[in-house]
GROMACS .gro file of C-alpha atoms in nm:
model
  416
    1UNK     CA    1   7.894  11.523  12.070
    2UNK     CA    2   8.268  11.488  12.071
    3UNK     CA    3   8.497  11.590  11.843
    4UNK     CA    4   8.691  11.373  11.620
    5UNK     CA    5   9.084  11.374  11.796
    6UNK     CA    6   9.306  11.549  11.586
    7UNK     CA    7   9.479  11.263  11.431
    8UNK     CA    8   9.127  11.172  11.272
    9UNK     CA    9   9.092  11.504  11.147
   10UNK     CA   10   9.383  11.510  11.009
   11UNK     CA   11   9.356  11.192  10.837
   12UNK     CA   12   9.037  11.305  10.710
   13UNK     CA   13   9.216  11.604  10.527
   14UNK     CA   14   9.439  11.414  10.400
   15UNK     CA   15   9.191  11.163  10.203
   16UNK     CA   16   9.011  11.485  10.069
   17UNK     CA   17   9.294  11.581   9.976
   18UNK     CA   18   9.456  11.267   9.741
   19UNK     CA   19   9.086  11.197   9.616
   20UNK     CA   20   9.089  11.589   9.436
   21UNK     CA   21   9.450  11.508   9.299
   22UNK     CA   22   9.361  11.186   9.220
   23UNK     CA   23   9.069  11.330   9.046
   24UNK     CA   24   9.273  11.565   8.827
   25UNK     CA   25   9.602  11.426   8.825
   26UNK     CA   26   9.539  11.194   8.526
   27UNK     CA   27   9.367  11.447   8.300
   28UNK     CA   28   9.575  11.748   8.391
   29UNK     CA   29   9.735  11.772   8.018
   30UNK     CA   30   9.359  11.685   7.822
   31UNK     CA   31   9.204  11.888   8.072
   32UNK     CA   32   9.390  12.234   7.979
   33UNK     CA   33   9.426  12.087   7.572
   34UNK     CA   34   8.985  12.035   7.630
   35UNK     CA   35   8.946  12.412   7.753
   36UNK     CA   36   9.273  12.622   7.536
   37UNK     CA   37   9.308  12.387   7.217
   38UNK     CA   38   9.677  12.408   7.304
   39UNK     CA   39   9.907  12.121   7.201
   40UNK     CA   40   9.997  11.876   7.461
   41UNK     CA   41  10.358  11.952   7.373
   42UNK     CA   42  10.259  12.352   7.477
   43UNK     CA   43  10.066  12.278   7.810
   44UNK     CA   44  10.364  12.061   7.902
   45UNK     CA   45  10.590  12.361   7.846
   46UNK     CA   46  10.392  12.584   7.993
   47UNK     CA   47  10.313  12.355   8.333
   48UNK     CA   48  10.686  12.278   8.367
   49UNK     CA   49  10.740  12.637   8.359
   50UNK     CA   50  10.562  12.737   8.646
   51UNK     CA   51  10.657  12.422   8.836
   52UNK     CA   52  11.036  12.536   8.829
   53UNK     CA   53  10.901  12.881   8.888
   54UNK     CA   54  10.696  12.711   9.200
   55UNK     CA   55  11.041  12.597   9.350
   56UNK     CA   56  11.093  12.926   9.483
   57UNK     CA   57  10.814  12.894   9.749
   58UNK     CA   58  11.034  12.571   9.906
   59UNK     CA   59  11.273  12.784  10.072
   60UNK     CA   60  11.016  13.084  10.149
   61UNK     CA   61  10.781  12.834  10.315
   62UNK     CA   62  11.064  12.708  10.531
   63UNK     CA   63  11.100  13.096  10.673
   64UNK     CA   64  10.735  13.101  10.686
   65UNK     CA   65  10.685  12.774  10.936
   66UNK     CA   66  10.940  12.854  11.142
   67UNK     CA   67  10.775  13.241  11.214
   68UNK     CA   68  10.442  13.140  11.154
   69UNK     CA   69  10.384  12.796  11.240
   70UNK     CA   70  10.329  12.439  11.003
   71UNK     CA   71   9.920  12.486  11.018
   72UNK     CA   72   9.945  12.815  10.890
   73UNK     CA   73  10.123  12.734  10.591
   74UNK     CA   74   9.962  12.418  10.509
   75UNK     CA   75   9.642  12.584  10.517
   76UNK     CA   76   9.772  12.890  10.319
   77UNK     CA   77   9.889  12.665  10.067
   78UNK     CA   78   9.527  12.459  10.069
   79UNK     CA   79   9.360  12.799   9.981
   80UNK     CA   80   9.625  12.918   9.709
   81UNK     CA   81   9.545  12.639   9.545
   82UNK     CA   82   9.139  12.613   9.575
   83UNK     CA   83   9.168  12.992   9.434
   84UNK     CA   84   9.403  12.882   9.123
   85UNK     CA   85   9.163  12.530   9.037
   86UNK     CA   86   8.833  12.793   9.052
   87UNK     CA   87   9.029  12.967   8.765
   88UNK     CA   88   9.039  12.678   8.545
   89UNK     CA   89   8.689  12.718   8.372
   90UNK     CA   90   8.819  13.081   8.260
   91UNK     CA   91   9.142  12.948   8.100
   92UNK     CA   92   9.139  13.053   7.755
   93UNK     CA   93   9.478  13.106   7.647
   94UNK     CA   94   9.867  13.007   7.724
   95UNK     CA   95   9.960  13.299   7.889
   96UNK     CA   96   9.640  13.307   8.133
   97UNK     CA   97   9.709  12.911   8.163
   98UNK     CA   98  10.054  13.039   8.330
   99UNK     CA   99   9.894  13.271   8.571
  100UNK     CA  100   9.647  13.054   8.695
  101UNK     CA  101   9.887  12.715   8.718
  102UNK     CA  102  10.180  12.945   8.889
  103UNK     CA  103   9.960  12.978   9.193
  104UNK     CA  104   9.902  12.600   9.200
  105UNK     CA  105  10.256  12.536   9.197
  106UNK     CA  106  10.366  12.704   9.465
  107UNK     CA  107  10.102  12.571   9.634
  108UNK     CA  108  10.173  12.261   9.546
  109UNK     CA  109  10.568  12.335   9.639
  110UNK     CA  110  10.541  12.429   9.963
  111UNK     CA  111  10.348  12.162  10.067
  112UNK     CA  112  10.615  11.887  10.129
  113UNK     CA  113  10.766  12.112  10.403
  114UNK     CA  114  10.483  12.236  10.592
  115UNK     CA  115  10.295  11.881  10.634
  116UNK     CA  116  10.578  11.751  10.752
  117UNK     CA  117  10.666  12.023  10.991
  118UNK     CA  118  10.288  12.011  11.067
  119UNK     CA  119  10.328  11.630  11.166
  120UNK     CA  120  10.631  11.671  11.361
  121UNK     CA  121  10.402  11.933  11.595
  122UNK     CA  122  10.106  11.761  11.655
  123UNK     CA  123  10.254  11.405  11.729
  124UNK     CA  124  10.618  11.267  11.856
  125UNK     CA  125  10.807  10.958  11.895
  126UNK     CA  126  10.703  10.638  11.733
  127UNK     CA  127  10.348  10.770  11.688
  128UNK     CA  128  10.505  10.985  11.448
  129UNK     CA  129  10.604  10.699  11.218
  130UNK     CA  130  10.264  10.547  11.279
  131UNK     CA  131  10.065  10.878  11.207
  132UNK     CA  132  10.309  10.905  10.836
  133UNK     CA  133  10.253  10.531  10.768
  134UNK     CA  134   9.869  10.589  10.793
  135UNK     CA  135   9.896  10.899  10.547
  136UNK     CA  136  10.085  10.718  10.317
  137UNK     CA  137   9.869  10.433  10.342
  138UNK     CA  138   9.525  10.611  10.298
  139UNK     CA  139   9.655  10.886  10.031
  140UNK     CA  140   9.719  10.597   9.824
  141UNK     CA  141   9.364  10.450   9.870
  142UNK     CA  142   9.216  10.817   9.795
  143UNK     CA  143   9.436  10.882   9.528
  144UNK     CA  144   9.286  10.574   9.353
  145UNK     CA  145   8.909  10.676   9.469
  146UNK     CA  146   8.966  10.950   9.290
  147UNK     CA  147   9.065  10.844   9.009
  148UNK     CA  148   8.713  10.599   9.011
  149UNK     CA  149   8.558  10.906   9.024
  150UNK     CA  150   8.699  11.102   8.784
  151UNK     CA  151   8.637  10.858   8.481
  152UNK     CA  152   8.313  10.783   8.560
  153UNK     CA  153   8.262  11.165   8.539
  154UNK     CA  154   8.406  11.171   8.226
  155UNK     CA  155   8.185  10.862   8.099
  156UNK     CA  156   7.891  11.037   8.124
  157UNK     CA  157   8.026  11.269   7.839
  158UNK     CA  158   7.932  11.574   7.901
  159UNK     CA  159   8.127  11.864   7.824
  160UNK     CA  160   8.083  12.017   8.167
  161UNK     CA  161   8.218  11.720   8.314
  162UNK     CA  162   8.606  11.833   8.327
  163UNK     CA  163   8.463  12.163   8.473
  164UNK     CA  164   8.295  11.972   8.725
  165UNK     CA  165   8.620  11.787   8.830
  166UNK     CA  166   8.806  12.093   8.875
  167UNK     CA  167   8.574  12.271   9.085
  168UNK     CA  168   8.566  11.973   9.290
  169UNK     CA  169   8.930  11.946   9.370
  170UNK     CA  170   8.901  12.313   9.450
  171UNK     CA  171   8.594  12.229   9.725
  172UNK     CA  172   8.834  11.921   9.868
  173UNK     CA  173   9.105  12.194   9.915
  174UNK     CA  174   8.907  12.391  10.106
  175UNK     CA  175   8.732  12.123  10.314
  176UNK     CA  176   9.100  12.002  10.362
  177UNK     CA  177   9.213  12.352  10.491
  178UNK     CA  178   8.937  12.369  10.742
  179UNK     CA  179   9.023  12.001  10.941
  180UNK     CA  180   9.411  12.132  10.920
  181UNK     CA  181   9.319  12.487  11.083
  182UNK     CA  182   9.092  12.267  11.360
  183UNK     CA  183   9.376  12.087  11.495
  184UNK     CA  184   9.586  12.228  11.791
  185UNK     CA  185   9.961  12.228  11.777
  186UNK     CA  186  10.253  12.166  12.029
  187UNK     CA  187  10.492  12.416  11.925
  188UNK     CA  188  10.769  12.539  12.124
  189UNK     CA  189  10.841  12.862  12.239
  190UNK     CA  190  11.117  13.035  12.070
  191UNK     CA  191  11.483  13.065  12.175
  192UNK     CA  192  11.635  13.287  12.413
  193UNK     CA  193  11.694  13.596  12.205
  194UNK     CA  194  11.357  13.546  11.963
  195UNK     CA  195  11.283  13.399  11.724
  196UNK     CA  196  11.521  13.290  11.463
  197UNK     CA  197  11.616  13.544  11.214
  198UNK     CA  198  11.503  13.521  10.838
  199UNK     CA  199  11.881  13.619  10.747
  200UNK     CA  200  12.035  13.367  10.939
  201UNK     CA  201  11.813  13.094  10.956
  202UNK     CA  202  11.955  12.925  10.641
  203UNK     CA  203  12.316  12.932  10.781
  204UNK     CA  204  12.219  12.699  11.052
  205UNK     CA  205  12.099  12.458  10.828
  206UNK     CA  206  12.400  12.500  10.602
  207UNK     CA  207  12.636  12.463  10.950
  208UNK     CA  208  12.433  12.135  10.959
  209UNK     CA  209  12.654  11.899  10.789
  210UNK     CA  210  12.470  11.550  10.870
  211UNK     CA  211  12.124  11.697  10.756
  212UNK     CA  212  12.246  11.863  10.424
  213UNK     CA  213  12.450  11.519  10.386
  214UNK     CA  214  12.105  11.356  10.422
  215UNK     CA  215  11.957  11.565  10.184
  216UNK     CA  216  12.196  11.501   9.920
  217UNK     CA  217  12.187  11.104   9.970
  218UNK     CA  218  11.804  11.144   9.905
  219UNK     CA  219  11.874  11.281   9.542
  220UNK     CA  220  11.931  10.941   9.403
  221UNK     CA  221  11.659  10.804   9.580
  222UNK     CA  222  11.429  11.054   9.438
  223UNK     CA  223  11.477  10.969   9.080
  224UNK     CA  224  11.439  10.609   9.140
  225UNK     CA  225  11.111  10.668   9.282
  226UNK     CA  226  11.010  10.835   8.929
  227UNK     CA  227  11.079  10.544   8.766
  228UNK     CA  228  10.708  10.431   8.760
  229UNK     CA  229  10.574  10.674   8.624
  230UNK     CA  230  10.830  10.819   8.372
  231UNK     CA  231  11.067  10.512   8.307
  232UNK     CA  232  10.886  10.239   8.358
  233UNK     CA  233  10.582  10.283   8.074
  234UNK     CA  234  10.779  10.326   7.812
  235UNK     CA  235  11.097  10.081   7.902
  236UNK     CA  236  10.795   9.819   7.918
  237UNK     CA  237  10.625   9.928   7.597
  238UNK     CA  238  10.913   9.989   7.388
  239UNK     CA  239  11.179   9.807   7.485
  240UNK     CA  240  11.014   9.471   7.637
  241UNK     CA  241  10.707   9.490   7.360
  242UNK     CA  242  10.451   9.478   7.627
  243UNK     CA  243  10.138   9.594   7.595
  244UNK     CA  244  10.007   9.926   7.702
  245UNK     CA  245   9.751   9.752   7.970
  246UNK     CA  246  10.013   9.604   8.179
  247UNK     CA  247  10.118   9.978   8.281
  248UNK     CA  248   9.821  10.035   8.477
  249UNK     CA  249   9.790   9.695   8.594
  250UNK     CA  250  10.202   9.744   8.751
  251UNK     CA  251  10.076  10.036   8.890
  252UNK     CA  252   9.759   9.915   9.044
  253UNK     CA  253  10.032   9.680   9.202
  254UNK     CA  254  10.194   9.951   9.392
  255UNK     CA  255   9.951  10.163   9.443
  256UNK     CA  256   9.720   9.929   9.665
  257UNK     CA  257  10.047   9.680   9.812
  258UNK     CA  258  10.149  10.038   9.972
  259UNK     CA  259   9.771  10.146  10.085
  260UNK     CA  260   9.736   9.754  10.233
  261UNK     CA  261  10.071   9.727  10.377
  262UNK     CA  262  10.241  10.040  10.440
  263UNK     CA  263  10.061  10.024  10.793
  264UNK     CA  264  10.171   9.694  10.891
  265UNK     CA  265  10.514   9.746  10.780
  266UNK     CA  266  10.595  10.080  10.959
  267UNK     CA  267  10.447   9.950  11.294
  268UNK     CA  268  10.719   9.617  11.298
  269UNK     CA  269  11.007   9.865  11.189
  270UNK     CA  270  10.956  10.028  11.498
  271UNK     CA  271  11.155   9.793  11.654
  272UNK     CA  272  11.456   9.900  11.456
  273UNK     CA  273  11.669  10.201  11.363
  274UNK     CA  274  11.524  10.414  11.114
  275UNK     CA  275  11.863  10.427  10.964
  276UNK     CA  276  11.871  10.090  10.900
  277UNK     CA  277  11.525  10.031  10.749
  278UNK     CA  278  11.594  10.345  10.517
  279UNK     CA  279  11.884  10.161  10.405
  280UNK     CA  280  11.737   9.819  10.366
  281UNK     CA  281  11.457   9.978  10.154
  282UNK     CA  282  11.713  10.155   9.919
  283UNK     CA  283  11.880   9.824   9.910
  284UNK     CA  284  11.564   9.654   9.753
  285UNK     CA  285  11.521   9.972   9.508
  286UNK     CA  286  11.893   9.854   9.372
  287UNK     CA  287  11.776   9.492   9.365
  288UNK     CA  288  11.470   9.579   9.145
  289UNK     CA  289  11.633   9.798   8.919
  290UNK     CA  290  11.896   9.527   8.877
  291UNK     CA  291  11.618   9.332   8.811
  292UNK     CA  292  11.506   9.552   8.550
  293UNK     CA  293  11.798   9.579   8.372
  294UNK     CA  294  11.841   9.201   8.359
  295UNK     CA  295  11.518   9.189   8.191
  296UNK     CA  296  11.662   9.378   7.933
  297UNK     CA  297  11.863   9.095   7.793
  298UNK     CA  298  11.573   8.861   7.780
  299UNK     CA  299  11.325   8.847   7.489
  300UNK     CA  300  10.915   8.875   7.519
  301UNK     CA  301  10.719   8.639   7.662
  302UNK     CA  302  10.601   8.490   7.960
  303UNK     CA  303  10.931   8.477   8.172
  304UNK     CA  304  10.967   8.842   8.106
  305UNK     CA  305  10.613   8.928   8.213
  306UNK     CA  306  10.690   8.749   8.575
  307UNK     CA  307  10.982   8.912   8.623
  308UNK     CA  308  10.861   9.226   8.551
  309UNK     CA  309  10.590   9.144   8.792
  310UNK     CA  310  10.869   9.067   9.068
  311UNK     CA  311  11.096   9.376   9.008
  312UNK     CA  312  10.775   9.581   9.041
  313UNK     CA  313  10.674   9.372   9.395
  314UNK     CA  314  11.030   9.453   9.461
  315UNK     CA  315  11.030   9.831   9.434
  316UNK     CA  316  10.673   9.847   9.624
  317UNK     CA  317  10.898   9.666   9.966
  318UNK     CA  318  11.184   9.913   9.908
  319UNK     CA  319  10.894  10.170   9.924
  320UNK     CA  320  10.705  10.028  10.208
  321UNK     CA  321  11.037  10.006  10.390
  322UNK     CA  322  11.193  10.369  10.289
  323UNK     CA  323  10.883  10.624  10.249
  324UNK     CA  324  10.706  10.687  10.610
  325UNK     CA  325  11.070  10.570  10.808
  326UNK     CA  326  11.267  10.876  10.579
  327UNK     CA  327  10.998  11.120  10.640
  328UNK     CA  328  10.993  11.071  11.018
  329UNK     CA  329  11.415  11.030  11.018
  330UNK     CA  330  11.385  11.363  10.858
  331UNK     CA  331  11.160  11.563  11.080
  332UNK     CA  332  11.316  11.439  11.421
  333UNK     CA  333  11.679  11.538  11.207
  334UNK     CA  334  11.565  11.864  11.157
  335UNK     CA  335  11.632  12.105  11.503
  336UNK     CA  336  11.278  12.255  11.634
  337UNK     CA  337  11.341  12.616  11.622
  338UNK     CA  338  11.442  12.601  11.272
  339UNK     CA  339  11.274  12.271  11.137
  340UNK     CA  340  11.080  12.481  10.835
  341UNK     CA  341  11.405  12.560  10.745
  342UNK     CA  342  11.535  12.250  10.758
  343UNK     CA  343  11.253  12.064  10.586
  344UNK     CA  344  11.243  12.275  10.332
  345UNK     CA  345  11.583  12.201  10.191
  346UNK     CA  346  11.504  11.858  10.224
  347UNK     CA  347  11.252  11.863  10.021
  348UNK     CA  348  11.451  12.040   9.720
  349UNK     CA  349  11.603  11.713   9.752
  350UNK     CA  350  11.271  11.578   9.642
  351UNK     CA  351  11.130  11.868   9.394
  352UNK     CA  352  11.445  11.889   9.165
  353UNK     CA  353  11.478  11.511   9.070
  354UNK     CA  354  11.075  11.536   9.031
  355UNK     CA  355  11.121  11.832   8.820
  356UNK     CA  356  11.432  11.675   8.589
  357UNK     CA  357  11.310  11.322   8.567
  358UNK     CA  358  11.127  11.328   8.274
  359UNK     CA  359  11.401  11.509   8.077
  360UNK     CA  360  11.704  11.297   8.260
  361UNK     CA  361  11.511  10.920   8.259
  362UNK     CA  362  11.412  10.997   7.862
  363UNK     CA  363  11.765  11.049   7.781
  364UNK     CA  364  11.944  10.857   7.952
  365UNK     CA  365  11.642  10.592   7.825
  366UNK     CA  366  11.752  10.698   7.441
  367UNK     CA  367  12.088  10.618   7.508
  368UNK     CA  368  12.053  10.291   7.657
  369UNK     CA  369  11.806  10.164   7.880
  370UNK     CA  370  11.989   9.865   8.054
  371UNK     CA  371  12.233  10.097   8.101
  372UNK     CA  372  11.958  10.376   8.277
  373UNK     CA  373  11.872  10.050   8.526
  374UNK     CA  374  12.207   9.998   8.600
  375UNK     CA  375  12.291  10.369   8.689
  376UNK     CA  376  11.972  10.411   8.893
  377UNK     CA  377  12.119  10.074   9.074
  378UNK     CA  378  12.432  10.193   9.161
  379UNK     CA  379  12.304  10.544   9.303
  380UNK     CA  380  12.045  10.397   9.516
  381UNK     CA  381  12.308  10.151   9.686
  382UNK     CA  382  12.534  10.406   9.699
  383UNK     CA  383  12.268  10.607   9.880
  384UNK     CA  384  12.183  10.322  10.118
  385UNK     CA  385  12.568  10.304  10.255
  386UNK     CA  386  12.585  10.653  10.296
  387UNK     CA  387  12.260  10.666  10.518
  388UNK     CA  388  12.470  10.364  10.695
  389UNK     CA  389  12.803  10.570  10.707
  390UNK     CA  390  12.595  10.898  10.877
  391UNK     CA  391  12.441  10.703  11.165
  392UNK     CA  392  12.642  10.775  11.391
  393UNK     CA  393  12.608  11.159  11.334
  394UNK     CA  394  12.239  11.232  11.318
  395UNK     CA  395  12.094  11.314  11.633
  396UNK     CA  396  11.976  10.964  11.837
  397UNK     CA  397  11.601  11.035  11.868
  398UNK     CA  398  11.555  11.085  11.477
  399UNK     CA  399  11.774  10.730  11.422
  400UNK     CA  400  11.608  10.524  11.738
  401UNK     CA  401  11.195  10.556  11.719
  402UNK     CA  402  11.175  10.409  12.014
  403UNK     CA  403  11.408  10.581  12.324
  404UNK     CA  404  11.718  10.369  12.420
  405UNK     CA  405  11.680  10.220  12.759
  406UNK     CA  406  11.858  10.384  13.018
  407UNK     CA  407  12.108  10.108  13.206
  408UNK     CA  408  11.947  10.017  13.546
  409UNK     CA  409  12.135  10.199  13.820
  410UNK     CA  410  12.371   9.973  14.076
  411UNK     CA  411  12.308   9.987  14.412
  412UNK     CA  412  12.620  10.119  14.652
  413UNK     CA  413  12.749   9.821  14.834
  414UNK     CA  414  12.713   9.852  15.185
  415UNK     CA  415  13.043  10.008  15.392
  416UNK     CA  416  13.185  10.162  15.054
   0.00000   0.00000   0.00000
């Protein structure tokens, strides 16, 4: 029988994967308030804690890929975390809460680096973006399965059944971890001299100018991708008077336009720079958030509902248009020998603003919300023009999925 090519099997790890998070994502808080009889207030403390403990294993994962390899990481991480999830049933306090979630976290950290790395070694070129497109596209869908599957466990009422979820995520983990470690990887051989050193592999990526100036443009983008889930639901609820329903239904709305579409999308942008489309979708991010802050001015009703609907169609394109083209801009940015590294900082470009949102958005929400939209707006487009303005100085392959045609050589004239 033959075996699945690796791009199946990776796919296949992937949708175990988002199905266990999706599983336990929703219930993370009740599940550890079910099991300690903590306040919600405490767990959030306490999971916070260890996820701005976690950032530490960014930049040690980035030494880690680039001595090690992507797969070995990835799966490293995949087993952390099965290890920390069997733990759950024997949480029984805050303190042993800590212990068991800090493992989790730095799994859950240095993840972002090493898939991407691990991407960027098993396929090149445009089939890159196409491989990242389907990811995006199909993590959505099992993000959503799994959330199907968690409440119906949890209808069934039994006090076992949060148990059940957790142990299940751990199983996907694992199952995840074995595809990964299946799938050969085209990495190249090390520099003249050996590898690169752990000591100075972080200056190189701090002589990188155009990548760290890449990084930083990302930071604005980050938050704005918060927005739906730490912004939006209470903007809606509290300042608009809508109901609590219309949350999920918004987010339904993204969730499957990016699992339907996201495919689609990425496979016509291939026809253009990434650059370009990265800059188009920030563009639309602006446009909705505008949107949103227009809104503001308006009072309930039915006009407010549609255009709430719109602004959220709105940011689901700039998505579509920005997620799968960044991440492949990034990895063909990042050099080879040191593209852990380089990935790695990246992604503190991601972690921090996921870390701070819910502090920063809720502030800057208590202070005026319009005025939140309106800020958001302004960094995005200011991050789109910027991405516009550093063309020219990021490496061609990582702006140009396909290769530039070379010009067509002219023929000598005869007797010249």
């Amino acid at each position: 029988m033959k075996k699945p090519s690796s791009q199946v099997r990776y796919m296949a790890g992937m949708v175990v994967d988002a199905t266990g998070s999706g599983m336990y994502l929703p219930l993370s808080l009740l599940y550890f308030h079910y099991v300690t009889g903590l306040p919600i207030t405490q767990i959030g403390v306490i999971m916070t804690s260890a996820a701005v403990v976690g950032l530490v294993s960014n930049p040690v994962a980035g030494v880690l890929i680039d001595r090690f390899g992507a797969r070995t990481v990835v799966v490293g991480g995949y087993v952390l975390r099965a290890a920390g999830f069997c733990a759950y049933p024997f949480v029984d306090n805050g303190v042993i809460m800590f212990l068991v979630v800090l493992p989790v976290a730095l799994g859950d950290m240095s993840f972002p680096p090493a898939i991407q790395s691990f991407v960027a070694e098993i396929v090149h070129g445009t089939d890159r973006d196409k491989l990242l497109a389907a990811q995006r596209s199909l993590r959505n869908a099992g993000m959503g399965v799994g959330g199907l599957l968690a409440g119906a466990a949890l209808a069934l009422g039994s006090d076992s059944a949060y148990h059940l979820i957790v142990v299940s995520v751990a199983v996907g983990y694992v199952v995840a971890a074995a595809l990964i470690r299946t799938i050969p990887t085209d990495r190249a051989a090390p520099p003249a001299g050996g590898r690169v050193s752990r000591k100075g592999g972080y200056r190189l990526v701090a002589r990188n100018r155009p990548f760290l100036t890449l990084s930083l443009l990302n930071v604005p983008t980050a938050f704005g991708y918060m927005v739906l889930s730490v912004s939006l639901p209470v903007y809606l609820t509290q300042e608009l008077g809508a109901s609590n329903s219309l949350v999920g239904v918004l987010y339904a709305v993204n969730t499957v336009g990016i699992a339907l579409l996201q495919i689609p999308v990425t496979r016509k942008l291939a026809a253009y720079r990434r650059t370009r489309a990265m800059a188009l979708g920030t563009a639309v991010f602006a446009a909705s958030f505008g949107s949103f802050a227009v809104l503001g001015a308006f009072p309930g009703g039915t006009a407010v509902i549609v255009g709430v609907f719109a602004a959220t169609l709105a940011f689901t394109v700039g998505e579509l248009l920005h997620g799968a083209t960044a991440s492949a801009l990034v990895a063909h940015a990042a050099p080879e020998e040191t593209r852990g590294r380089h990935l790695a900082v990246y992604q503190l470009s991601w972690a921090v603003p996921i870390a701070l949102a819910p502090a920063v958005l809720t502030a800057l929400l208590s202070v005026s919300a319009i005025g939140m939209w309106l800020l958001l707006a302004v960094g995005v487009a200011g991050s789109a023009l910027g991405v516009l303005r550093l063309e020219q100085r990021l490496p061609e392959a990582a702006v140009h999925p396909r290769p530039k045609a070379e010009p067509a050589e002219v023929p000598e004239r005869a007797g010249s």
